[in-house]
Amino acid sequence: MVLKNLCDGIVAAKFSCKSSTDTVDNNQVSACSKAESSDSKFPKASLWSSLFTSGYSVCETYSESSATEKKSVNSTNNGWADAVRKVVTVGSMRSLQECVLGPSKTEVSRSDGDVWVLGVCHKISLHESTGDVDNSNSFSAFEDDFFSKILITYRKAFNAIGDSNYTSDVNWGCMLRSGQMLVAQALIFHKLGRSWRKSVDKPQDKEYINILRLFGDSEASAFSIHNLLEAGKGYGLAVGSWVGPYAMCRTLEVLARSQRERNDLGERLLPMAIYVVSGDEDGERGGAPVVCIEDASKCCSEFSQVLAAWTPLLLLVPLVLGLDKINPRYVPLLQSIFKFPQSLGILGGKPGASTYIIGVQNEKALYLDPHDVHPVVNIIGDNQEINTSSYHSNVIKLMPLDSIDPSLAIGFYCRDKDDFDDFCSRASKLVEESDGAPLFTVAQSRSLSMQVNSNDTIGANCRFQEDDGRGLDLVNEDTNEDDWQLL
C-alpha cells in the first residue's frame, strides 16, 4: 500500500508538471514508458519501468526541454521542479531501488565464512581464527579490496547523447554502467595488477587516472555511455532504453573493435582481445555455451594483426539460467566462478536493475550498485589530484545469489596463454562438478563443441530464445524449469 501511494503521488506530480509547461517534447517521454506501450507483452519490465521513470521524468521535462519551453516556466515552477527533483532522486527513487535490490546498507558476517572477491579469498571467519591470525587485519584487507573496485554510477548534466536531449542516464543506464565497471576492472588488473589498492592519499596512480578517463561521459572518452550506445545500435541499444547482458557483451566487442580501427596511432585503448562465448552470428542454438580454444586463439591473432599467437583476453559468457528466477542447480557453480583467479564477476542483478557482482560469501552476492546519481566528473589530462571518490563505493552491499535475474553475463580476464590454459583447466573441473548442467564447457575446436552440444544430457526439449534487451527471461509457460538458454 505504501508503494502504491508513493507511485500514485509520483504520477500525479508528473501530470501536474505537464500542465504547467503546456507542452512537452515527445522525445522526453521516458524510454521505459515507451517500452510499456510498445512492448506490453513484457509486464514485469513495464511495471518497474513505470515505477522508476515516472518520478524522474517530471524533472527531466525541465532540464531536457528546449530553451523556448524553459522560458515559459516561471520562477515559482522552477523552484517547485527543483524540489520535486530532490525528493524523487534522493527519496522516492532510492526507496524504490531498495524494494528491488534490498536494503542499501548491509554487513558481511564474520560468522558466515570466508569472502571471495574476484579470485581472492579473504579469511574473515571468526570460527577459523587462531592465535596466529589477526582477524581484524583480514577484514580490513577485505574492505580495502572491495572499496578499491571501480564503481561507475548514473551521471547527470553531461553533454547530450547524439541527437537526443538526454543529459542523464538515470533509470535506464544501469546495464551500461555495469558493463563499464567490468571493463574498467579488467583494465585495472591488466595495468596495475590484482593486488592494486586505491591510495587514500594524493596524488593517485597515473594509470588509474588514465583508466577512469576512458569511462568519462562524453564522446571523447573511448568507453563512454555515448560511444557504447553508438556501437550497440545493431543490437538494439537506444538512448533511454534498457539493455540485456547479451547485447551489452556484443556492444563491448563492437566498440573495442571500432576504437582500434579509428585510432590512427595504433594505440590500444583496450589492450586485450574480446571473446564473447555464445551462439553463432547466424543464430545457431543448442547445448551449453562452449569456450572454443581455437576461437579464442583466433580472437587473439586478429587483435595482434597476426603478430602474436596470443594476447591478453577478455572473455564474456552471457547466459540465461532459468525462467523467472535462477534454477537452484546453478547457484553453487556461480559461487565457484569467483574462486577463479581470472574472475571478473557477473553483470546481473534484479529484473530491471542491473548491478556488477564482484564477490560472494556463501550464498550471498556482493555487488557494486550503479543506481546512485552523481554529477559528471571531468578528468582532463593526467590530473592526479582530482577527486575520484564517486568512482568507489563506501558501502558493502549484498543480496541472495539465488535472487538475481537469470539473465546475466560472466566475465574473465586471462593475461596470457598460461593464464588461459589455467582457466580452461578450472572450467573443465567445474563441468565435472555440474551434475550434467554446466554453466559452459571447453572444447579444442568448433567441430568438437558441436558434438558436445548434440550429446547434451539436458535433453532435446529445451527451448531457446533471443535476448529481449531488458535483462528479463520470458518464455512460454509450458517450458520446463530446467530449460536454459544459449545466447
Coordinates of C-alpha atoms in Angstrom, one line a residue:
M1 CA 0.0 0.0 0.0
V2 CA 2.9 2.4 0.8
L3 CA 4.4 1.6 -2.6
K4 CA 1.1 2.2 -4.3
N5 CA 0.6 5.5 -2.6
L6 CA 4.1 6.6 -3.5
C7 CA 3.6 5.7 -7.2
D8 CA 0.2 7.5 -7.3
G9 CA 1.8 10.6 -5.9
I10 CA 4.6 10.5 -8.4
V11 CA 2.2 10.0 -11.3
A12 CA 0.0 12.9 -10.0
A13 CA 3.0 15.1 -9.8
K14 CA 4.0 14.2 -13.3
F15 CA 0.7 15.3 -14.8
S16 CA 0.8 18.5 -12.7
C17 CA 4.2 19.3 -14.2
K18 CA 2.9 18.7 -17.7
S19 CA 0.1 21.1 -17.3
S20 CA 2.4 23.9 -16.0
T21 CA 4.5 23.8 -19.2
D22 CA 1.6 23.3 -21.5
T23 CA 3.7 21.4 -24.0
V24 CA 6.1 18.5 -23.5
D25 CA 8.7 17.4 -26.1
N26 CA 7.8 13.9 -27.3
N27 CA 11.4 13.0 -27.2
Q28 CA 11.4 13.4 -23.4
V29 CA 8.8 10.7 -22.7
S30 CA 10.7 8.2 -20.6
A31 CA 12.1 5.3 -22.5
C32 CA 10.6 2.8 -20.1
S33 CA 7.2 4.3 -20.5
K34 CA 7.6 3.9 -24.3
A35 CA 8.5 0.3 -23.7
E36 CA 5.4 -0.2 -21.7
S37 CA 3.2 0.9 -24.5
S38 CA 5.0 -0.8 -27.4
D39 CA 6.0 -4.0 -25.6
S40 CA 3.0 -4.8 -23.4
K41 CA 4.0 -8.5 -23.5
F42 CA 6.7 -7.7 -21.0
P43 CA 4.5 -6.8 -18.0
K44 CA 7.3 -7.2 -15.5
A45 CA 9.6 -4.8 -17.3
S46 CA 6.8 -2.3 -17.9
L47 CA 5.8 -2.3 -14.2
W48 CA 9.3 -1.5 -12.9
S49 CA 9.9 0.9 -15.8
S50 CA 6.9 2.9 -14.9
L51 CA 7.8 3.0 -11.2
F52 CA 11.4 4.1 -11.7
T53 CA 11.0 6.5 -14.6
S54 CA 7.7 8.3 -14.0
G55 CA 9.0 10.2 -11.0
Y56 CA 12.2 11.3 -12.6
S57 CA 10.7 12.3 -15.9
V58 CA 8.8 15.1 -14.1
C59 CA 12.2 16.7 -13.6
E60 CA 13.7 15.8 -16.9
T61 CA 11.0 17.6 -18.8
Y62 CA 12.5 20.8 -17.4
S63 CA 16.2 20.0 -17.8
E64 CA 15.9 18.5 -21.3
S65 CA 13.3 20.6 -22.9
S66 CA 14.0 23.3 -25.5
A67 CA 15.2 26.8 -24.5
T68 CA 11.8 28.2 -25.6
E69 CA 9.9 25.9 -23.3
K70 CA 12.2 26.7 -20.4
K71 CA 11.5 30.4 -20.7
S72 CA 7.8 29.7 -20.4
V73 CA 8.2 28.3 -16.9
N74 CA 8.1 31.0 -14.2
S75 CA 10.5 31.1 -11.3
T76 CA 7.9 29.5 -9.0
N77 CA 7.5 26.5 -11.1
N78 CA 11.3 26.2 -11.5
G79 CA 11.6 26.2 -7.7
W80 CA 8.9 23.5 -7.5
A81 CA 10.6 21.4 -10.1
D82 CA 13.9 21.6 -8.2
A83 CA 12.1 20.4 -5.1
V84 CA 10.5 17.5 -6.9
R85 CA 13.8 16.5 -8.4
K86 CA 15.4 16.4 -5.0
V87 CA 12.6 14.4 -3.4
V88 CA 12.4 11.9 -6.3
T89 CA 16.1 11.3 -6.9
V90 CA 17.1 11.2 -3.2
G91 CA 14.0 9.8 -1.6
S92 CA 11.4 8.0 -3.7
M93 CA 13.8 6.7 -6.2
R94 CA 16.1 5.3 -3.5
S95 CA 13.1 3.7 -1.8
L96 CA 12.0 2.0 -5.0
Q97 CA 15.6 0.9 -5.6
E98 CA 15.8 -0.7 -2.2
C99 CA 12.5 -2.5 -2.9
V100 CA 14.1 -4.2 -5.9
L101 CA 17.7 -4.7 -4.7
G102 CA 17.2 -4.8 -1.0
P103 CA 18.5 -2.5 1.7
S104 CA 21.3 -0.2 0.7
K105 CA 23.4 -0.9 3.7
T106 CA 24.3 -4.4 4.8
E107 CA 27.0 -6.2 6.6
V108 CA 29.3 -9.0 5.8
S109 CA 29.0 -11.6 8.5
R110 CA 32.2 -12.8 10.1
S111 CA 30.4 -16.0 11.2
D112 CA 29.2 -17.0 7.7
G113 CA 32.5 -18.0 6.3
D114 CA 35.2 -16.5 4.0
V115 CA 34.6 -13.9 1.3
W116 CA 35.7 -14.4 -2.3
V117 CA 36.3 -11.2 -4.3
L118 CA 37.3 -11.7 -7.9
G119 CA 39.5 -14.7 -7.3
V120 CA 40.9 -13.6 -3.9
C121 CA 39.8 -15.3 -0.7
H122 CA 39.5 -13.1 2.4
K123 CA 39.5 -15.3 5.5
I124 CA 37.4 -13.2 7.9
S125 CA 35.6 -16.1 9.6
L126 CA 35.8 -15.8 13.4
H127 CA 35.3 -19.6 13.6
E128 CA 38.6 -20.2 11.8
S129 CA 40.7 -17.6 13.8
T130 CA 43.7 -18.8 15.7
G131 CA 46.2 -17.2 17.9
D132 CA 48.4 -16.7 14.9
V133 CA 45.8 -14.9 12.8
D134 CA 44.8 -11.3 13.2
N135 CA 41.2 -11.4 12.1
S136 CA 40.7 -7.7 12.2
N137 CA 43.5 -7.2 9.7
S138 CA 41.9 -9.8 7.5
F139 CA 38.6 -7.9 7.5
S140 CA 40.4 -4.7 6.9
A141 CA 42.2 -6.2 3.9
F142 CA 38.8 -7.3 2.5
E143 CA 37.4 -3.8 2.9
D144 CA 40.4 -2.3 1.1
D145 CA 39.9 -4.8 -1.7
F146 CA 36.2 -4.1 -2.0
F147 CA 36.4 -0.3 -1.8
S148 CA 39.2 -0.2 -4.4
K149 CA 37.0 -1.7 -7.1
I150 CA 35.8 0.8 -9.7
L151 CA 32.2 1.9 -9.2
I152 CA 30.5 3.7 -12.2
T153 CA 27.0 5.1 -11.5
Y154 CA 24.3 7.1 -13.1
R155 CA 25.5 10.6 -14.0
K156 CA 23.7 13.8 -14.6
A157 CA 24.4 17.0 -16.5
F158 CA 26.7 15.5 -19.2
N159 CA 26.6 16.6 -22.9
A160 CA 23.5 15.4 -24.7
I161 CA 23.9 11.9 -26.2
G162 CA 23.9 12.1 -30.0
D163 CA 20.9 13.8 -31.5
S164 CA 18.8 13.3 -28.3
N165 CA 18.2 15.7 -25.5
Y166 CA 19.2 13.2 -22.8
T167 CA 21.8 14.6 -20.4
S168 CA 21.5 11.9 -17.8
D169 CA 21.1 8.1 -17.8
V170 CA 19.1 7.9 -14.6
N171 CA 16.7 5.0 -14.6
W172 CA 17.8 3.3 -17.8
G173 CA 21.6 3.1 -18.0
C174 CA 22.4 0.6 -15.2
M175 CA 23.4 -2.2 -17.5
L176 CA 25.6 0.1 -19.5
R177 CA 27.3 1.3 -16.2
S178 CA 27.7 -2.3 -15.1
G179 CA 29.4 -3.2 -18.4
Q180 CA 31.7 -0.2 -17.9
M181 CA 32.6 -1.4 -14.4
L182 CA 33.6 -4.8 -15.7
V183 CA 35.8 -3.4 -18.4
A184 CA 37.4 -0.9 -16.0
Q185 CA 38.2 -3.7 -13.6
A186 CA 39.8 -5.7 -16.5
L187 CA 42.0 -2.7 -17.2
I188 CA 43.0 -2.4 -13.5
F189 CA 44.0 -6.0 -13.5
H190 CA 45.9 -5.6 -16.7
K191 CA 47.8 -2.3 -16.0
L192 CA 48.0 -2.3 -12.2
G193 CA 47.7 -5.9 -11.1
R194 CA 45.2 -7.8 -8.9
S195 CA 46.9 -6.6 -5.7
W196 CA 46.4 -2.9 -6.5
R197 CA 44.5 -0.8 -4.0
K198 CA 43.4 2.7 -4.2
S199 CA 45.6 5.1 -2.3
V200 CA 44.0 7.2 0.4
D201 CA 46.4 9.9 -0.3
K202 CA 47.0 12.1 -3.4
P203 CA 48.4 12.0 -6.0
Q204 CA 46.8 8.9 -7.4
D205 CA 48.4 6.4 -9.8
K206 CA 48.7 7.9 -13.2
E207 CA 47.5 4.6 -14.8
Y208 CA 44.4 4.6 -12.5
I209 CA 43.5 8.2 -13.7
N210 CA 44.0 7.2 -17.3
I211 CA 41.7 4.3 -16.9
L212 CA 38.9 6.4 -15.3
R213 CA 39.2 8.9 -18.2
L214 CA 38.2 6.2 -20.7
F215 CA 34.8 6.0 -19.0
G216 CA 34.0 9.7 -18.9
D217 CA 30.6 10.9 -20.1
S218 CA 31.4 12.4 -23.4
E219 CA 32.2 11.2 -26.9
A220 CA 35.9 12.0 -26.2
S221 CA 36.1 9.1 -23.8
A222 CA 36.6 5.8 -25.5
F223 CA 34.1 3.7 -23.4
S224 CA 31.6 6.4 -22.5
I225 CA 27.9 5.8 -22.5
H226 CA 27.7 8.0 -25.6
N227 CA 30.1 5.6 -27.6
L228 CA 28.5 2.5 -26.1
L229 CA 25.1 3.5 -27.4
E230 CA 26.5 4.3 -30.9
A231 CA 28.4 1.0 -31.1
G232 CA 25.4 -1.1 -29.9
K233 CA 22.8 0.2 -32.4
G234 CA 23.0 -3.1 -34.2
Y235 CA 22.0 -4.9 -31.0
G236 CA 19.1 -2.7 -30.2
L237 CA 20.8 -0.2 -27.9
A238 CA 19.0 3.2 -27.9
V239 CA 19.1 6.3 -25.7
G240 CA 16.7 5.9 -22.8
S241 CA 16.2 2.1 -23.3
W242 CA 17.2 -0.8 -21.1
V243 CA 19.6 -3.4 -22.5
G244 CA 20.2 -7.0 -21.7
P245 CA 23.5 -8.8 -20.8
Y246 CA 23.9 -10.4 -24.3
A247 CA 23.5 -7.1 -26.1
M248 CA 25.9 -5.5 -23.6
C249 CA 28.6 -8.1 -24.3
R250 CA 28.3 -7.8 -28.1
T251 CA 28.4 -4.0 -27.8
L252 CA 31.6 -4.0 -25.9
E253 CA 33.1 -6.3 -28.6
V254 CA 32.0 -3.9 -31.4
L255 CA 33.2 -0.8 -29.5
A256 CA 36.6 -2.2 -28.8
R257 CA 37.0 -3.2 -32.5
S258 CA 35.8 0.2 -33.7
Q259 CA 38.1 2.1 -31.3
R260 CA 41.1 0.1 -32.7
E261 CA 40.1 0.9 -36.3
R262 CA 39.7 4.6 -35.7
N263 CA 42.9 5.1 -33.8
D264 CA 45.5 6.1 -36.4
L265 CA 48.3 5.9 -33.9
G266 CA 47.7 2.2 -33.3
E267 CA 47.3 2.8 -29.6
R268 CA 45.2 0.0 -27.9
L269 CA 42.8 1.8 -25.7
L270 CA 41.6 -1.7 -24.7
P271 CA 44.9 -3.7 -24.7
M272 CA 43.2 -7.1 -24.9
A273 CA 41.1 -9.1 -27.3
I274 CA 37.4 -9.7 -26.5
Y275 CA 35.9 -13.2 -27.0
V276 CA 32.1 -13.4 -26.5
V277 CA 31.2 -17.1 -25.8
S278 CA 27.8 -17.6 -27.3
G279 CA 25.9 -18.9 -30.3
D280 CA 27.0 -18.2 -33.9
E281 CA 26.1 -15.0 -35.6
D282 CA 23.6 -16.9 -37.8
G283 CA 21.5 -17.7 -34.7
E284 CA 22.5 -21.3 -34.2
R285 CA 21.5 -22.5 -30.7
G286 CA 21.8 -25.7 -28.7
G287 CA 23.5 -27.0 -25.6
A288 CA 25.8 -25.3 -23.2
P289 CA 28.0 -22.4 -24.4
V290 CA 31.4 -23.7 -25.4
V291 CA 34.7 -21.9 -24.8
C292 CA 36.4 -22.9 -28.1
I293 CA 40.1 -22.8 -27.7
E294 CA 40.6 -22.3 -31.5
D295 CA 38.2 -19.4 -31.5
A296 CA 39.9 -17.8 -28.5
S297 CA 43.2 -18.1 -30.4
K298 CA 41.7 -16.6 -33.5
C299 CA 40.5 -13.6 -31.5
C300 CA 44.0 -13.0 -30.1
S301 CA 45.6 -13.4 -33.6
E302 CA 43.2 -10.9 -35.1
F303 CA 43.7 -8.5 -32.3
S304 CA 47.5 -8.6 -32.7
Q305 CA 47.1 -8.4 -36.5
V306 CA 48.8 -11.8 -36.8
L307 CA 51.9 -10.5 -35.0
A308 CA 51.4 -12.7 -31.9
A309 CA 49.9 -16.1 -31.3
W310 CA 48.4 -15.0 -28.0
T311 CA 47.4 -11.7 -26.3
P312 CA 45.6 -10.7 -23.1
L313 CA 42.0 -11.8 -23.4
L314 CA 38.6 -10.5 -22.0
L315 CA 36.2 -13.5 -22.1
L316 CA 32.5 -12.8 -21.7
V317 CA 29.8 -15.5 -21.3
P318 CA 26.2 -14.3 -21.5
L319 CA 23.7 -16.8 -20.1
V320 CA 20.1 -17.3 -19.0
L321 CA 19.9 -19.8 -16.2
G322 CA 16.2 -20.2 -15.5
L323 CA 12.8 -18.7 -16.0
D324 CA 11.6 -16.0 -13.5
K325 CA 14.5 -17.0 -11.2
I326 CA 17.8 -18.8 -11.3
N327 CA 17.5 -22.6 -11.3
P328 CA 19.0 -23.6 -7.9
R329 CA 21.3 -26.1 -9.5
Y330 CA 23.4 -23.2 -10.9
V331 CA 23.9 -21.3 -7.7
P332 CA 26.9 -23.5 -6.5
L333 CA 28.5 -23.1 -9.9
L334 CA 28.1 -19.3 -9.8
Q335 CA 29.8 -19.3 -6.4
S336 CA 32.7 -21.3 -7.8
I337 CA 33.5 -18.9 -10.6
F338 CA 34.5 -16.2 -8.1
K339 CA 37.3 -18.6 -7.0
F340 CA 38.9 -18.4 -10.5
P341 CA 42.0 -16.2 -10.4
Q342 CA 40.7 -14.9 -13.8
S343 CA 37.3 -13.9 -12.4
L344 CA 35.8 -10.5 -13.4
G345 CA 32.5 -11.2 -11.8
I346 CA 28.9 -11.0 -13.1
L347 CA 26.8 -8.5 -15.0
G348 CA 23.5 -9.1 -13.3
G349 CA 21.0 -8.0 -10.7
K350 CA 17.3 -8.0 -10.2
P351 CA 14.8 -7.6 -13.1
G352 CA 15.2 -4.0 -14.4
A353 CA 18.0 -3.2 -12.0
S354 CA 21.4 -4.3 -13.2
T355 CA 24.4 -4.4 -10.8
Y356 CA 28.1 -5.6 -11.0
I357 CA 28.5 -8.6 -8.8
I358 CA 32.2 -8.9 -7.6
G359 CA 32.1 -11.4 -4.8
V360 CA 30.3 -14.0 -2.7
Q361 CA 30.1 -15.1 0.9
N362 CA 28.4 -18.5 0.8
E363 CA 25.1 -17.8 -1.0
K364 CA 25.2 -14.0 -0.7
A365 CA 26.4 -11.9 -3.6
L366 CA 28.5 -8.8 -3.0
Y367 CA 27.9 -6.1 -5.6
L368 CA 28.6 -2.6 -6.8
D369 CA 25.4 -0.6 -7.4
P370 CA 25.2 1.9 -10.3
H371 CA 21.8 3.3 -9.2
D372 CA 23.1 6.3 -7.2
V373 CA 23.2 9.6 -9.1
H374 CA 26.4 11.7 -9.2
P375 CA 27.4 14.8 -11.2
V376 CA 29.7 14.4 -14.1
V377 CA 33.4 14.3 -13.3
N378 CA 35.6 15.8 -16.0
I379 CA 39.0 14.2 -15.9
I380 CA 41.3 16.3 -18.1
G381 CA 44.8 15.2 -18.9
D382 CA 46.6 13.2 -16.3
N383 CA 45.4 15.3 -13.3
Q384 CA 46.4 13.0 -10.4
E385 CA 44.9 15.4 -7.8
I386 CA 41.3 15.0 -9.0
N387 CA 38.6 13.8 -6.5
T388 CA 37.7 10.3 -7.6
S389 CA 35.6 9.3 -4.5
S390 CA 32.4 8.9 -6.6
Y391 CA 34.2 6.1 -8.5
H392 CA 34.3 3.9 -5.4
S393 CA 31.7 2.6 -3.0
N394 CA 31.8 3.3 0.7
V395 CA 29.1 0.7 1.5
I396 CA 29.3 -3.1 1.1
K397 CA 26.1 -4.3 -0.4
L398 CA 24.8 -7.9 -0.5
M399 CA 21.8 -9.8 -1.9
P400 CA 20.9 -13.5 -2.1
L401 CA 22.7 -15.1 -5.0
D402 CA 19.7 -17.1 -5.9
S403 CA 17.5 -13.9 -6.2
I404 CA 19.4 -12.3 -9.1
D405 CA 17.8 -12.3 -12.5
P406 CA 18.6 -15.4 -14.5
S407 CA 19.7 -13.3 -17.5
L408 CA 23.4 -12.5 -16.8
A409 CA 26.9 -12.5 -18.1
I410 CA 30.1 -13.8 -16.6
G411 CA 33.5 -12.2 -17.2
F412 CA 37.1 -13.5 -17.1
Y413 CA 40.4 -11.9 -17.8
C414 CA 43.3 -14.0 -19.0
R415 CA 46.7 -12.2 -19.1
D416 CA 48.5 -14.7 -21.3
K417 CA 48.3 -18.2 -22.8
D418 CA 49.3 -19.9 -19.5
D419 CA 46.6 -18.0 -17.7
F420 CA 44.1 -19.0 -20.3
D421 CA 45.2 -22.7 -20.0
D422 CA 44.7 -22.5 -16.2
F423 CA 41.2 -21.0 -16.8
C424 CA 40.3 -23.9 -19.2
S425 CA 41.6 -26.4 -16.6
R426 CA 39.5 -24.9 -13.8
A427 CA 36.4 -24.6 -16.1
S428 CA 36.7 -28.3 -17.1
K429 CA 36.8 -29.3 -13.4
L430 CA 33.7 -27.2 -12.8
V431 CA 31.9 -29.0 -15.6
E432 CA 32.7 -32.3 -13.8
E433 CA 31.0 -30.9 -10.7
S434 CA 28.0 -29.6 -12.5
D435 CA 25.9 -32.9 -12.5
G436 CA 25.2 -32.6 -16.2
A437 CA 24.2 -28.9 -16.2
P438 CA 27.3 -26.8 -16.6
L439 CA 27.4 -23.1 -17.0
F440 CA 29.6 -23.6 -20.0
T441 CA 32.1 -26.2 -21.4
V442 CA 35.5 -26.1 -23.0
A443 CA 36.5 -27.7 -26.3
Q444 CA 39.5 -27.5 -28.6
S445 CA 37.7 -26.9 -31.8
R446 CA 34.2 -25.9 -33.1
S447 CA 33.6 -29.4 -34.5
L448 CA 34.1 -30.9 -31.1
S449 CA 31.9 -28.3 -29.5
M450 CA 29.1 -29.2 -31.9
Q451 CA 29.5 -32.8 -30.9
V452 CA 29.3 -31.9 -27.2
N453 CA 26.1 -30.0 -27.9
S454 CA 24.5 -32.8 -29.8
N455 CA 25.1 -35.2 -26.9
D456 CA 24.0 -32.7 -24.3
T457 CA 22.4 -34.5 -21.4
I458 CA 19.9 -31.7 -20.6
G459 CA 17.7 -33.1 -23.4
A460 CA 16.1 -32.2 -26.6
N461 CA 13.0 -30.4 -25.2
C462 CA 14.9 -27.2 -24.3
R463 CA 13.5 -24.1 -25.8
F464 CA 15.9 -21.2 -26.6
Q465 CA 15.0 -17.6 -27.1
E466 CA 16.7 -14.4 -28.2
D467 CA 17.9 -11.8 -25.7
D468 CA 15.0 -9.4 -25.1
G469 CA 17.2 -6.4 -24.4
R470 CA 15.6 -5.9 -21.0
G471 CA 17.6 -8.3 -18.8
L472 CA 14.4 -10.4 -18.4
D473 CA 13.9 -14.1 -19.2
L474 CA 10.4 -14.5 -20.6
V475 CA 9.5 -17.9 -22.2
N476 CA 6.4 -19.9 -22.7
E477 CA 4.6 -21.1 -19.6
D478 CA 4.9 -24.8 -20.6
T479 CA 8.7 -24.6 -20.7
N480 CA 10.4 -26.9 -18.2
E481 CA 12.0 -25.0 -15.3
D482 CA 15.3 -26.8 -16.0
D483 CA 15.4 -25.4 -19.5
W484 CA 18.0 -22.7 -20.1
Q485 CA 19.2 -20.6 -23.0
L486 CA 22.4 -20.4 -25.1
L487 CA 22.7 -16.9 -26.3

